[in-house]
Amino acid sequence: MNKDQSIDIYEGTQLLTTYHVGQSRLKNYFHPVNIGEGYPLTLDQPYDHPWHHGLYFTWKYINGINFWEDTGSPEQTGRMTNVGEPQVTVESGKCYIRQVLDWEVLTGEKFMKEHRNITIQPVDQQGGYRIDFDFSFKSLKPMLHFDRTSPEEFPWGGYAGLSFRPVRSFGGGTLLSSEDGDDVKSIHGHTAKWCDFTGRLDGGRELSGGVAMFGHTGNPRHPSPYYVFDTNDLQFLQPALLFNEAMVLNESQDLRLRYGVYIHEGAASKDQLENQYQQYISTYTEG
């Protein structure tokens, strides 16, 4: 695998997004995630949190090792490493990415193996598309303890999982959840089937776009609480599986998590978002 390998996904001649998978990276992630004529919705390696990477998945702590930040010692910092090269296929207008990943400490100790399946497909007539994630985790240890910074101890705690870091122009944007939450106070820490964050985009005065995150009904702890930030410098959205409590995965168990991410141009109504959510759910039956 090329040290800085990435996968570009196009709709015609328009770049939708790029998936970064090179072995020089501690995480695999999508950036930019574009809408319209190439307007990015994601922010990569921002100065305030350089370990944030556009649209990405990572745990916080596994058995005390930090897989979120990358500022600690090699003995206390984790990474995901591709086993072989990702397999990419295109069929019937959909792009499929298949990966096997080792979750390991920088010093080499392996904790977990992951099979990751990603599907990218157009879903509406206005240029909207969806990125579907199917994560399957298998412990390589007798027990794995997934934890987070406690929100009871620190007001910013509770995060781990699939994450969206928007461009800063999303500040003061529009939030909407399946449970009629419409601001940080009514969404942060509250459960929902889906949540959308829409904001302004650079490139013109009237440009906007959004990202809606859908939790699959088969996920453990569904519906998850959502983790949301919207301050002057930091905007963030995540279905936070561990928000309320840690999770244990034994060697004999598998953990499967599935999410859909709907990327849309302009604002989306609650009916539109609910319809897209139901479309996502109907695409994947149990099993």
Tab-separated table of C-alpha atoms in Angstrom, residues 23-242:
chain	number	residue	atom	x	y	z
A	23	GLN	CA	-0.474	3.555	6.481
A	24	SER	CA	1.034	6.893	7.539
A	25	ARG	CA	-2.349	7.799	9.087
A	26	LEU	CA	-3.532	6.691	12.514
A	27	LYS	CA	-7.174	6.790	11.358
A	28	ASN	CA	-9.078	6.121	8.132
A	29	TYR	CA	-11.416	8.990	7.226
A	30	PHE	CA	-13.386	10.872	4.580
A	31	HIS	CA	-12.261	14.378	3.621
A	32	PRO	CA	-13.343	16.419	1.863
A	33	VAL	CA	-17.005	15.474	1.944
A	34	ASN	CA	-18.381	17.680	-0.822
A	35	ILE	CA	-21.788	18.806	-2.024
A	36	GLY	CA	-22.848	20.728	-5.121
A	37	GLU	CA	-19.982	21.842	-7.333
A	38	GLY	CA	-17.295	20.693	-4.951
A	39	TYR	CA	-18.121	22.649	-1.791
A	40	PRO	CA	-16.591	20.923	1.265
A	41	LEU	CA	-18.592	20.269	4.432
A	42	THR	CA	-15.733	18.746	6.434
A	43	LEU	CA	-12.733	20.088	8.315
A	44	ASP	CA	-9.529	18.045	8.616
A	45	GLN	CA	-6.908	18.453	11.357
A	46	PRO	CA	-8.239	21.775	12.732
A	47	TYR	CA	-5.879	23.767	14.938
A	48	ASP	CA	-8.041	23.262	18.034
A	49	HIS	CA	-8.315	19.457	17.691
A	50	PRO	CA	-5.809	18.242	15.056
A	51	TRP	CA	-6.906	14.637	15.686
A	52	HIS	CA	-10.343	15.428	14.185
A	53	HIS	CA	-10.571	14.204	10.585
A	54	GLY	CA	-13.666	15.184	8.611
A	55	LEU	CA	-15.983	12.159	8.743
A	56	TYR	CA	-14.373	9.321	10.686
A	57	PHE	CA	-14.812	6.541	13.231
A	58	THR	CA	-12.665	5.931	16.264
A	59	TRP	CA	-13.062	4.802	19.836
A	60	LYS	CA	-11.806	6.898	22.752
A	61	TYR	CA	-10.249	4.366	25.156
A	62	ILE	CA	-9.804	0.621	24.660
A	63	ASN	CA	-8.382	-1.022	27.789
A	64	GLY	CA	-7.054	2.390	28.786
A	65	ILE	CA	-5.230	3.026	25.486
A	66	ASN	CA	-6.172	6.310	23.791
A	67	PHE	CA	-7.367	5.791	20.207
A	68	TRP	CA	-8.834	9.331	19.957
A	69	GLU	CA	-6.027	11.825	20.495
A	70	ASP	CA	-2.569	11.186	19.064
A	71	THR	CA	-0.544	13.294	21.483
A	72	GLY	CA	0.444	10.645	24.049
A	73	SER	CA	3.375	8.283	24.282
A	74	PRO	CA	3.574	5.354	21.817
A	75	GLU	CA	2.789	2.966	24.689
A	76	GLN	CA	-0.513	4.778	25.411
A	77	THR	CA	-1.634	5.683	21.871
A	78	GLY	CA	-3.611	3.494	19.482
A	79	ARG	CA	-4.071	3.344	15.742
A	80	MET	CA	-5.910	1.352	13.089
A	81	THR	CA	-3.786	-0.434	10.486
A	82	ASN	CA	-5.037	-1.824	7.188
A	83	VAL	CA	-4.491	-5.554	6.692
A	84	GLY	CA	-3.730	-5.664	2.987
A	85	GLU	CA	-5.253	-3.125	0.627
A	86	PRO	CA	-8.889	-2.007	0.698
A	87	GLN	CA	-11.010	-3.617	-2.007
A	88	VAL	CA	-12.921	-1.095	-4.128
A	89	THR	CA	-15.682	-2.011	-6.573
A	90	VAL	CA	-18.292	-0.001	-8.474
A	91	GLU	CA	-21.591	-1.592	-9.452
A	92	SER	CA	-24.996	-0.185	-10.450
A	93	GLY	CA	-24.030	3.361	-9.513
A	94	LYS	CA	-22.738	2.413	-6.065
A	95	CYS	CA	-19.171	2.385	-4.767
A	96	TYR	CA	-18.184	-0.366	-2.319
A	97	ILE	CA	-15.105	-0.288	-0.090
A	98	ARG	CA	-14.136	-3.400	1.888
A	99	GLN	CA	-11.403	-3.344	4.526
A	100	VAL	CA	-9.821	-5.407	7.261
A	101	LEU	CA	-8.221	-3.349	10.041
A	102	ASP	CA	-6.139	-4.126	13.100
A	103	TRP	CA	-6.666	-1.882	16.120
A	104	GLU	CA	-3.300	-1.782	17.841
A	105	VAL	CA	-1.008	0.191	20.119
A	106	LEU	CA	1.711	2.167	18.322
A	107	THR	CA	4.230	-0.221	19.860
A	108	GLY	CA	2.560	-3.110	18.000
A	109	GLU	CA	0.255	-4.873	20.490
A	110	LYS	CA	-2.999	-5.824	18.726
A	111	PHE	CA	-6.321	-5.417	20.541
A	112	MET	CA	-9.014	-6.001	17.969
A	113	LYS	CA	-9.733	-6.909	14.343
A	114	GLU	CA	-12.325	-5.017	12.342
A	115	HIS	CA	-14.113	-5.799	9.086
A	116	ARG	CA	-15.384	-2.549	7.578
A	117	ASN	CA	-17.823	-2.304	4.674
A	118	ILE	CA	-18.653	1.097	3.201
A	119	THR	CA	-21.198	1.897	0.498
A	120	ILE	CA	-21.471	5.284	-1.244
A	121	GLN	CA	-24.549	5.940	-3.382
A	122	PRO	CA	-26.722	8.803	-4.712
A	123	VAL	CA	-30.109	9.014	-2.962
A	124	ASP	CA	-31.968	12.083	-4.261
A	125	GLN	CA	-32.367	14.263	-7.354
A	126	GLN	CA	-30.638	17.295	-5.811
A	127	GLY	CA	-27.144	15.817	-5.623
A	128	GLY	CA	-27.556	14.221	-2.208
A	129	TYR	CA	-25.746	10.987	-1.457
A	130	ARG	CA	-25.299	8.578	1.428
A	131	ILE	CA	-22.249	6.936	2.946
A	132	ASP	CA	-23.204	3.735	4.758
A	133	PHE	CA	-20.872	2.197	7.319
A	134	ASP	CA	-20.954	-1.411	8.550
A	135	PHE	CA	-18.368	-2.042	11.288
A	136	SER	CA	-17.749	-5.536	12.719
A	137	PHE	CA	-15.318	-5.820	15.639
A	138	LYS	CA	-13.714	-8.981	17.032
A	139	SER	CA	-11.659	-8.923	20.231
A	140	LEU	CA	-8.137	-10.354	20.184
A	141	LYS	CA	-8.014	-10.156	23.989
A	142	PRO	CA	-9.985	-12.016	26.680
A	143	MET	CA	-11.828	-8.751	27.327
A	144	LEU	CA	-11.955	-5.268	25.812
A	145	HIS	CA	-13.244	-2.317	27.811
A	146	PHE	CA	-14.492	0.588	25.664
A	147	ASP	CA	-14.670	3.821	27.614
A	148	ARG	CA	-14.889	7.588	27.207
A	149	THR	CA	-14.184	10.745	29.138
A	150	SER	CA	-17.071	10.823	31.601
A	151	PRO	CA	-19.664	13.560	30.946
A	152	GLU	CA	-20.415	13.514	34.679
A	153	GLU	CA	-16.843	14.620	35.424
A	154	PHE	CA	-16.226	16.867	32.418
A	155	PRO	CA	-18.938	18.761	30.487
A	156	TRP	CA	-17.262	17.946	27.160
A	157	GLY	CA	-17.106	14.187	27.890
A	158	GLY	CA	-19.169	11.363	26.417
A	159	TYR	CA	-17.707	11.091	22.907
A	160	ALA	CA	-16.621	7.998	20.952
A	161	GLY	CA	-17.659	6.582	17.587
A	162	LEU	CA	-18.662	7.873	14.161
A	163	SER	CA	-17.934	11.606	14.029
A	164	PHE	CA	-18.529	14.602	11.766
A	165	ARG	CA	-16.355	17.715	12.111
A	166	PRO	CA	-17.911	20.448	9.940
A	167	VAL	CA	-16.266	23.489	8.426
A	168	ARG	CA	-16.371	26.486	10.782
A	169	SER	CA	-19.012	28.250	8.705
A	170	PHE	CA	-21.480	25.757	10.248
A	171	GLY	CA	-21.327	27.841	13.426
A	172	GLY	CA	-24.837	28.957	14.357
A	173	GLY	CA	-26.298	26.502	11.859
A	174	THR	CA	-29.469	24.437	12.070
A	175	LEU	CA	-29.794	21.308	14.195
A	176	LEU	CA	-32.701	18.884	13.955
A	177	SER	CA	-33.294	15.450	15.470
A	178	SER	CA	-35.934	12.771	14.979
A	179	GLU	CA	-37.284	13.667	18.431
A	180	ASP	CA	-37.841	17.335	17.474
A	181	GLY	CA	-34.654	18.574	19.107
A	182	ASP	CA	-33.575	21.788	17.400
A	183	ASP	CA	-30.597	23.082	19.384
A	184	VAL	CA	-27.611	21.817	21.352
A	185	LYS	CA	-29.503	21.804	24.653
A	186	SER	CA	-32.367	19.667	23.355
A	187	ILE	CA	-30.131	17.218	21.433
A	188	HIS	CA	-26.834	16.825	23.308
A	189	GLY	CA	-27.019	13.700	25.469
A	190	HIS	CA	-30.542	12.857	24.275
A	191	THR	CA	-31.412	9.748	22.271
A	192	ALA	CA	-32.601	9.987	18.670
A	193	LYS	CA	-32.910	7.780	15.596
A	194	TRP	CA	-31.204	10.440	13.524
A	195	CYS	CA	-29.786	13.936	13.789
A	196	ASP	CA	-28.983	16.537	11.139
A	197	PHE	CA	-26.573	19.479	11.178
A	198	THR	CA	-26.921	22.033	8.366
A	199	GLY	CA	-24.781	25.124	7.903
A	200	ARG	CA	-23.492	27.749	5.537
A	201	LEU	CA	-20.758	26.956	3.017
A	202	ASP	CA	-18.050	29.116	1.507
A	203	GLY	CA	-18.231	29.735	-2.228
A	204	GLY	CA	-21.219	32.087	-2.398
A	205	ARG	CA	-23.725	33.990	-0.303
A	206	GLU	CA	-26.581	31.496	-0.459
A	207	LEU	CA	-24.739	28.185	-0.220
A	208	SER	CA	-25.576	25.680	2.489
A	209	GLY	CA	-25.453	21.954	3.032
A	210	GLY	CA	-25.858	19.407	5.759
A	211	VAL	CA	-25.055	15.996	7.154
A	212	ALA	CA	-27.624	13.705	8.775
A	213	MET	CA	-26.442	10.706	10.774
A	214	PHE	CA	-28.707	7.639	10.923
A	215	GLY	CA	-28.411	4.887	13.532
A	216	HIS	CA	-29.410	1.370	12.479
A	217	THR	CA	-32.162	-0.291	14.505
A	218	GLY	CA	-29.929	-3.339	15.052
A	219	ASN	CA	-27.201	-1.367	16.815
A	220	PRO	CA	-26.684	-2.055	20.512
A	221	ARG	CA	-28.165	0.736	22.650
A	222	HIS	CA	-30.237	2.031	19.739
A	223	PRO	CA	-31.270	4.810	19.671
A	224	SER	CA	-28.003	6.353	20.837
A	225	PRO	CA	-27.611	9.683	22.590
A	226	TYR	CA	-26.151	12.338	20.303
A	227	TYR	CA	-23.054	14.361	21.060
A	228	VAL	CA	-23.326	17.883	19.623
A	229	PHE	CA	-21.173	20.993	19.834
A	230	ASP	CA	-21.801	24.386	18.234
A	231	THR	CA	-19.535	27.136	19.531
A	232	ASN	CA	-17.604	29.917	17.804
A	233	ASP	CA	-14.670	27.613	17.024
A	234	LEU	CA	-16.003	24.075	17.308
A	235	GLN	CA	-18.904	22.315	15.618
A	236	PHE	CA	-19.316	18.554	16.000
A	237	LEU	CA	-21.903	15.791	15.564
A	238	GLN	CA	-21.803	12.162	16.688
A	239	PRO	CA	-24.142	9.292	17.638
A	240	ALA	CA	-22.427	8.595	20.965
A	241	LEU	CA	-22.821	4.912	21.804
A	242	LEU	CA	-20.829	5.266	25.041
